[in-house]
């Protein structure tokens, strides 16, 4: 890209759209320096001109995300942002582009850790409930998460997730469980290394413990709020499976075991999160003040009433 290269136009050559960066593309792709140059190459010299949609398909995303993996991260992100901003016009130019980005393109959108993912595997950070439940790696990288128009395109056309499903909550619960295990591991290491070394673990352990508590509370609150929506498929499948009137009691019992186990696993998520919350939430030692005196007062009243009746 830093030097001019002579290209044999009698071979396979392609003309890139104007303002489309060539990056490290093979020399058969020609980036014209002006509109006049592009017209001469295309009309008079027979060089095949690529549309912007074709160029993005081949060289920014690529089948299976191959092109996105090859490009330098900064150049890739800049090109992807331009593509997403121009997607309405690009889709009008090539109606198959949106479907291509959702399926054949595979993993091309970077998450906050820089790993490329399909848009349908990431979540919309504008949903504050999701942001409170899931780790940062479940959301697009900052240049994409901070652009409202890009998020609207990703969520509206390319499958970015906007709601939590049961699988999402399982993922959130496993994340909380991993944090809890890390806190417990640090505590064990601190106990083994002695009091002097324990001070080095305190800050990190406190931060992780606070995160476990906060995310457990968020997960329990979301489960309570969205339980009807999340469990509706389970209840409907249970109703349909138990709707048949015939059959012996033996066949009904045999058929009920896997269904019951399935429901047990679903409700087990709530139990597991509750356990995690109880393990890391501050607990009140003993009865609340006044509780014991109130019960004694009630007993005295009952004894007085019995004496009066007697």
Tab-separated table of C-alpha atoms in Angstrom, residues 14-20 29-32 48-52 55:
chain	number	residue	atom	x	y	z
A	14	UNK	CA	-11.067	-5.749	-10.081
A	15	UNK	CA	-11.764	-2.081	-9.542
A	16	UNK	CA	-12.523	-1.111	-5.956
A	17	UNK	CA	-15.107	1.591	-5.212
A	18	UNK	CA	-13.735	5.054	-4.598
A	19	UNK	CA	-12.713	5.805	-1.006
A	20	UNK	CA	-12.567	2.061	-0.303
A	29	UNK	CA	-7.596	-5.179	-6.763
A	30	UNK	CA	-7.092	-1.635	-7.995
A	31	UNK	CA	-8.005	1.422	-5.940
A	32	UNK	CA	-8.626	4.336	-8.328
A	48	UNK	CA	-14.473	-5.233	-13.630
A	49	UNK	CA	-15.818	-2.692	-11.181
A	50	UNK	CA	-16.959	-4.007	-7.815
A	51	UNK	CA	-19.910	-2.437	-6.053
A	52	UNK	CA	-19.400	-1.289	-2.476
A	55	UNK	CA	-16.228	-5.145	-1.820
